[in-house]
Short mmCIF file of C-alpha atoms in Angstrom, two decimals:
data_model
loop_
_atom_site.label_atom_id
_atom_site.label_comp_id
_atom_site.label_asym_id
_atom_site.label_seq_id
_atom_site.Cartn_x
_atom_site.Cartn_y
_atom_site.Cartn_z
CA MET U 174 -17.98 -13.27 -3.82
CA VAL U 175 -18.81 -11.66 -0.76
CA ASP U 176 -21.88 -12.54 0.75
CA LEU U 177 -24.05 -9.31 0.70
CA LYS U 178 -26.64 -10.05 3.65
CA LEU U 179 -23.58 -10.87 5.64
CA LEU U 180 -21.97 -7.33 5.26
CA ALA U 181 -24.94 -5.51 5.90
CA TYR U 182 -25.42 -7.22 9.07
CA LEU U 183 -22.25 -6.80 10.11
CA GLU U 184 -22.46 -3.01 9.20
CA SER U 185 -25.20 -2.81 11.69
CA TYR U 186 -22.61 -3.33 14.14
CA LEU U 187 -20.83 0.25 13.33
CA THR U 188 -21.08 3.65 14.15
CA GLU U 189 -22.67 5.94 11.49
CA ASN U 190 -19.65 7.91 11.74
CA ARG U 191 -17.68 4.63 11.21
CA ARG U 192 -19.94 3.68 8.05
CA GLN U 193 -19.84 7.17 6.58
CA ARG U 194 -15.67 6.82 7.20
CA PHE U 195 -15.07 3.58 5.31
CA ASP U 196 -17.47 4.63 2.53
CA LYS U 197 -15.16 7.67 2.07
CA VAL U 198 -11.82 5.83 2.24
CA ILE U 199 -12.92 3.26 0.53
CA GLU U 200 -13.67 5.19 -2.80
CA GLU U 201 -9.83 6.33 -2.52
CA ARG U 202 -7.96 3.16 -2.45
CA THR U 203 -5.91 2.21 -5.48
CA LYS U 204 -4.01 -0.66 -6.69
CA HIS U 205 -2.80 1.35 -9.46
CA PHE U 206 0.18 2.33 -7.65
CA THR U 207 1.84 0.44 -5.09
CA VAL U 208 5.29 0.01 -3.22
CA ALA U 209 7.96 -2.29 -2.26
CA THR U 210 10.65 -1.72 0.18
CA GLU U 211 13.69 -3.72 0.23
CA ASP U 212 15.55 -4.71 3.13
CA VAL U 213 15.20 -1.62 5.26
CA TYR U 214 17.06 -2.11 8.23
CA GLN U 215 15.14 0.94 10.46
CA LEU U 216 12.02 -0.58 11.73
CA HIS U 217 10.05 3.10 12.10
CA ASN U 218 10.85 3.31 8.28
CA THR U 219 9.13 1.00 7.08
CA SER U 220 6.12 1.62 9.79
CA ALA U 221 5.97 5.17 8.26
CA VAL U 222 5.99 4.44 4.12
CA ILE U 223 2.94 1.85 5.49
CA ARG U 224 1.40 5.09 7.10
CA SER U 225 2.29 7.30 4.05
CA CYS U 226 0.90 4.30 1.62
CA ASP U 227 -2.62 4.48 3.92
CA VAL U 228 -2.58 8.51 4.07
CA PHE U 229 -2.18 8.40 -0.02
CA GLY U 230 -4.67 5.62 -0.63
CA ILE U 231 -2.09 2.76 -1.92
CA GLN U 232 -3.86 -0.45 -0.76
CA GLU U 233 -0.97 -2.80 -1.15
CA VAL U 234 2.54 -2.18 0.55
CA HIS U 235 5.05 -5.19 -0.39
CA ILE U 236 8.11 -5.82 1.96
CA VAL U 237 10.97 -7.75 1.18
CA GLU U 238 12.98 -9.04 4.06
CA GLU U 239 15.38 -11.56 2.57
CA ARG U 240 18.23 -9.94 5.02
CA ASN U 241 16.09 -8.42 7.67
CA SER U 242 13.11 -9.47 9.07
CA LYS U 243 11.59 -7.24 11.84
CA ARG U 244 7.79 -7.00 13.17
CA ILE U 245 5.96 -3.27 12.16
CA ASP U 246 6.36 -0.87 14.20
CA ARG U 247 2.49 -0.12 15.71
CA GLU U 248 3.69 2.85 17.43
CA ILE U 249 4.82 4.77 14.28
CA ALA U 250 2.69 3.26 11.58
CA MET U 251 -0.43 4.10 14.36
CA GLY U 252 -3.05 1.35 12.91
CA ALA U 253 -2.27 1.65 9.37
CA GLN U 254 -1.35 -1.88 8.93
CA LYS U 255 -4.80 -2.87 9.82
CA TRP U 256 -6.04 -0.48 6.99
CA VAL U 257 -3.34 -1.40 4.15
CA ASP U 258 -2.52 -5.07 3.11
CA LEU U 259 0.62 -6.33 3.76
CA ASN U 260 2.42 -8.87 1.20
CA ARG U 261 6.04 -10.04 2.79
CA PHE U 262 8.65 -11.73 0.46
CA HIS U 263 11.25 -13.35 1.49
CA SER U 264 13.77 -12.74 -1.76
CA VAL U 265 13.55 -9.68 -4.25
CA LYS U 266 13.30 -11.95 -7.29
CA THR U 267 9.97 -13.69 -5.95
CA CYS U 268 8.90 -9.98 -5.25
CA ILE U 269 9.09 -8.83 -8.68
CA GLN U 270 7.97 -12.05 -10.11
CA ASP U 271 4.46 -11.80 -8.00
CA LEU U 272 4.36 -7.91 -9.09
CA LYS U 273 4.98 -8.17 -13.18
CA GLN U 274 2.48 -11.31 -13.10
CA LYS U 275 -0.05 -8.75 -11.74
CA GLY U 276 0.97 -6.24 -14.77
CA TYR U 277 3.10 -3.67 -12.77
CA GLN U 278 6.26 -1.75 -13.92
CA ILE U 279 9.31 -1.99 -11.61
CA VAL U 280 9.71 1.69 -10.68
CA ALA U 281 13.47 1.97 -8.94
CA THR U 282 13.95 5.37 -6.77
CA SER U 283 17.30 6.73 -6.90
CA PRO U 284 19.06 9.95 -6.40
CA HIS U 285 21.73 8.72 -8.59
CA ALA U 286 19.61 7.71 -11.78
CA ASN U 287 18.67 10.34 -14.31
CA ASN U 288 16.07 8.23 -16.47
CA CYS U 289 13.35 10.26 -15.07
CA LEU U 290 12.49 12.74 -12.77
CA LEU U 291 9.30 13.31 -10.35
CA HIS U 292 7.56 15.90 -12.28
CA GLU U 293 8.24 13.97 -15.62
CA PHE U 294 6.86 10.35 -14.40
CA ASP U 295 3.67 8.51 -16.72
CA VAL U 296 1.14 8.08 -14.16
CA THR U 297 -0.62 5.93 -16.58
CA LYS U 298 1.07 3.02 -16.17
CA LYS U 299 0.48 0.42 -13.44
CA SER U 300 3.49 0.76 -11.26
CA CYS U 301 5.12 -0.24 -8.30
CA PHE U 302 7.93 1.87 -6.80
CA PHE U 303 10.79 0.30 -5.03
CA PHE U 304 12.81 1.93 -2.23
CA GLY U 305 16.16 0.31 -0.83
CA ARG U 306 18.06 -0.20 2.02
CA GLU U 307 18.98 3.38 4.62
CA THR U 308 22.72 3.34 3.47
CA GLU U 309 22.80 0.90 0.29
CA GLY U 310 19.77 1.96 -1.78
CA LEU U 311 18.54 -0.69 -3.67
CA SER U 312 20.14 -4.10 -4.78
CA GLN U 313 21.87 -4.52 -8.06
CA GLU U 314 19.03 -7.22 -8.50
CA VAL U 315 15.99 -4.38 -8.25
CA ILE U 316 18.31 -1.86 -10.69
CA ASP U 317 19.01 -4.68 -13.18
CA GLN U 318 15.16 -5.62 -13.02
CA ALA U 319 13.55 -2.03 -13.20
CA ASP U 320 11.42 -0.91 -16.34
CA THR U 321 12.39 2.88 -15.27
CA PHE U 322 14.42 5.09 -12.79
CA LEU U 323 12.85 7.57 -10.56
CA LYS U 324 14.37 10.61 -9.06
CA ILE U 325 13.32 13.18 -6.80
CA PRO U 326 14.83 16.55 -8.12
CA MET U 327 17.35 17.76 -4.99
CA TYR U 328 19.01 20.94 -5.18
CA GLY U 329 21.35 21.57 -1.44
CA PHE U 330 24.87 19.23 -0.37
CA THR U 331 22.75 16.42 1.07
CA GLU U 332 21.73 13.93 -1.97
CA SER U 333 19.65 11.37 -0.52
CA LEU U 334 16.26 11.87 1.78
CA ASN U 335 15.13 9.39 4.55
CA ILE U 336 13.27 6.84 2.64
CA SER U 337 10.09 7.19 4.28
CA VAL U 338 10.24 11.02 3.16
CA SER U 339 11.15 10.02 -0.26
CA ALA U 340 8.11 7.60 -0.44
CA ALA U 341 5.51 10.37 0.75
CA ILE U 342 6.88 12.57 -1.94
CA VAL U 343 6.54 10.16 -4.53
CA LEU U 344 3.13 9.29 -3.91
CA GLN U 345 1.60 12.55 -2.80
CA HIS U 346 2.63 13.68 -6.34
CA VAL U 347 1.80 10.51 -8.28
CA THR U 348 -1.32 9.98 -6.43
CA THR U 349 -2.35 13.85 -7.04
CA LYS U 350 -1.62 13.70 -11.02
CA LEU U 351 -3.68 9.93 -11.22
CA LYS U 352 -6.66 11.58 -10.04
CA GLN U 353 -6.64 14.27 -12.49
CA THR U 354 -6.64 11.55 -15.45
CA ASP U 355 -9.41 9.22 -16.99
CA ILE U 356 -7.80 6.11 -15.83
CA ASP U 357 -9.86 3.86 -13.96
CA TRP U 358 -7.67 3.61 -10.80
CA LYS U 359 -10.19 2.79 -8.49
CA LEU U 360 -10.63 -0.69 -7.02
CA SER U 361 -13.41 -2.97 -8.64
CA LEU U 362 -16.76 -3.35 -6.73
CA GLU U 363 -15.64 -7.01 -5.86
CA GLU U 364 -12.51 -5.63 -3.72
CA ARG U 365 -14.28 -2.78 -2.33
CA LEU U 366 -16.79 -5.10 -0.75
CA GLN U 367 -14.28 -7.44 0.41
CA LYS U 368 -11.98 -4.82 1.95
CA ARG U 369 -15.27 -3.18 3.59
CA LEU U 370 -15.53 -7.30 5.16
CA ASP U 371 -11.71 -7.21 5.75
CA TRP U 372 -11.61 -3.69 7.73
CA ILE U 373 -14.98 -4.53 10.01
CA LYS U 374 -13.44 -7.75 10.78
CA LYS U 375 -10.62 -6.22 12.31
CA THR U 376 -12.79 -3.38 13.75
CA ILE U 377 -16.08 -5.67 15.47
CA LYS U 378 -15.16 -7.29 18.57
CA SER U 379 -16.21 -11.20 18.58
CA TYR U 380 -16.48 -11.25 14.99
CA ASP U 381 -16.48 -14.61 14.76
CA GLU U 382 -18.93 -15.41 17.01
CA ILE U 383 -21.12 -12.40 15.43
CA VAL U 384 -20.63 -14.56 12.36
CA GLU U 385 -21.67 -17.83 13.45
CA ARG U 386 -24.98 -16.58 15.25
CA PHE U 387 -25.91 -14.77 11.90
CA TYR U 388 -25.76 -18.07 10.07
CA GLU U 389 -27.34 -19.71 12.74
CA SER U 390 -30.41 -17.87 12.55
CA SER U 391 -30.54 -17.72 8.49
#
């Protein structure tokens, strides 16, 4: 449980504009949808996906690094990694197990799958959208474990999009449709409080010293 007195004390160190910004952004955050990237080789692609998740209110990103393990490109992500929760996995198997235990259906994005076109996707289901390697696409393991497949309609000679572009298109569409439903897609009260505390910790300098002073004076 979040200490509400501590939270109020810490928020006194924020500007009014920053507090209002936190209020506005956190109200649009969701865990109804999440994203997973599988062994993406180009660093800027993973970073750009994280940035898109922040832009469209996706709170969690799952990064599978079974073959490739790289740091997040801070310049491309433009600070988004501060506001989005990154969950890293060393195998697809453990990532999928974790997601399914949390109630997510596995959605494999592929230009070659005909299961479901983007405009037909059922946004009522709690879903994780998997995006694969730049040249190879998703692994067979993800394909085998997928609950459904999702395809962005394309009408040109090119048969695929850059994964960061694909992620942005998918997230813009599904989050817009989600907010037109009656589904309770927002973070719970406790999740919102915890996230505010986390964001404050990443914003205030000398956070630990300030918390220590608070408890000493309490």
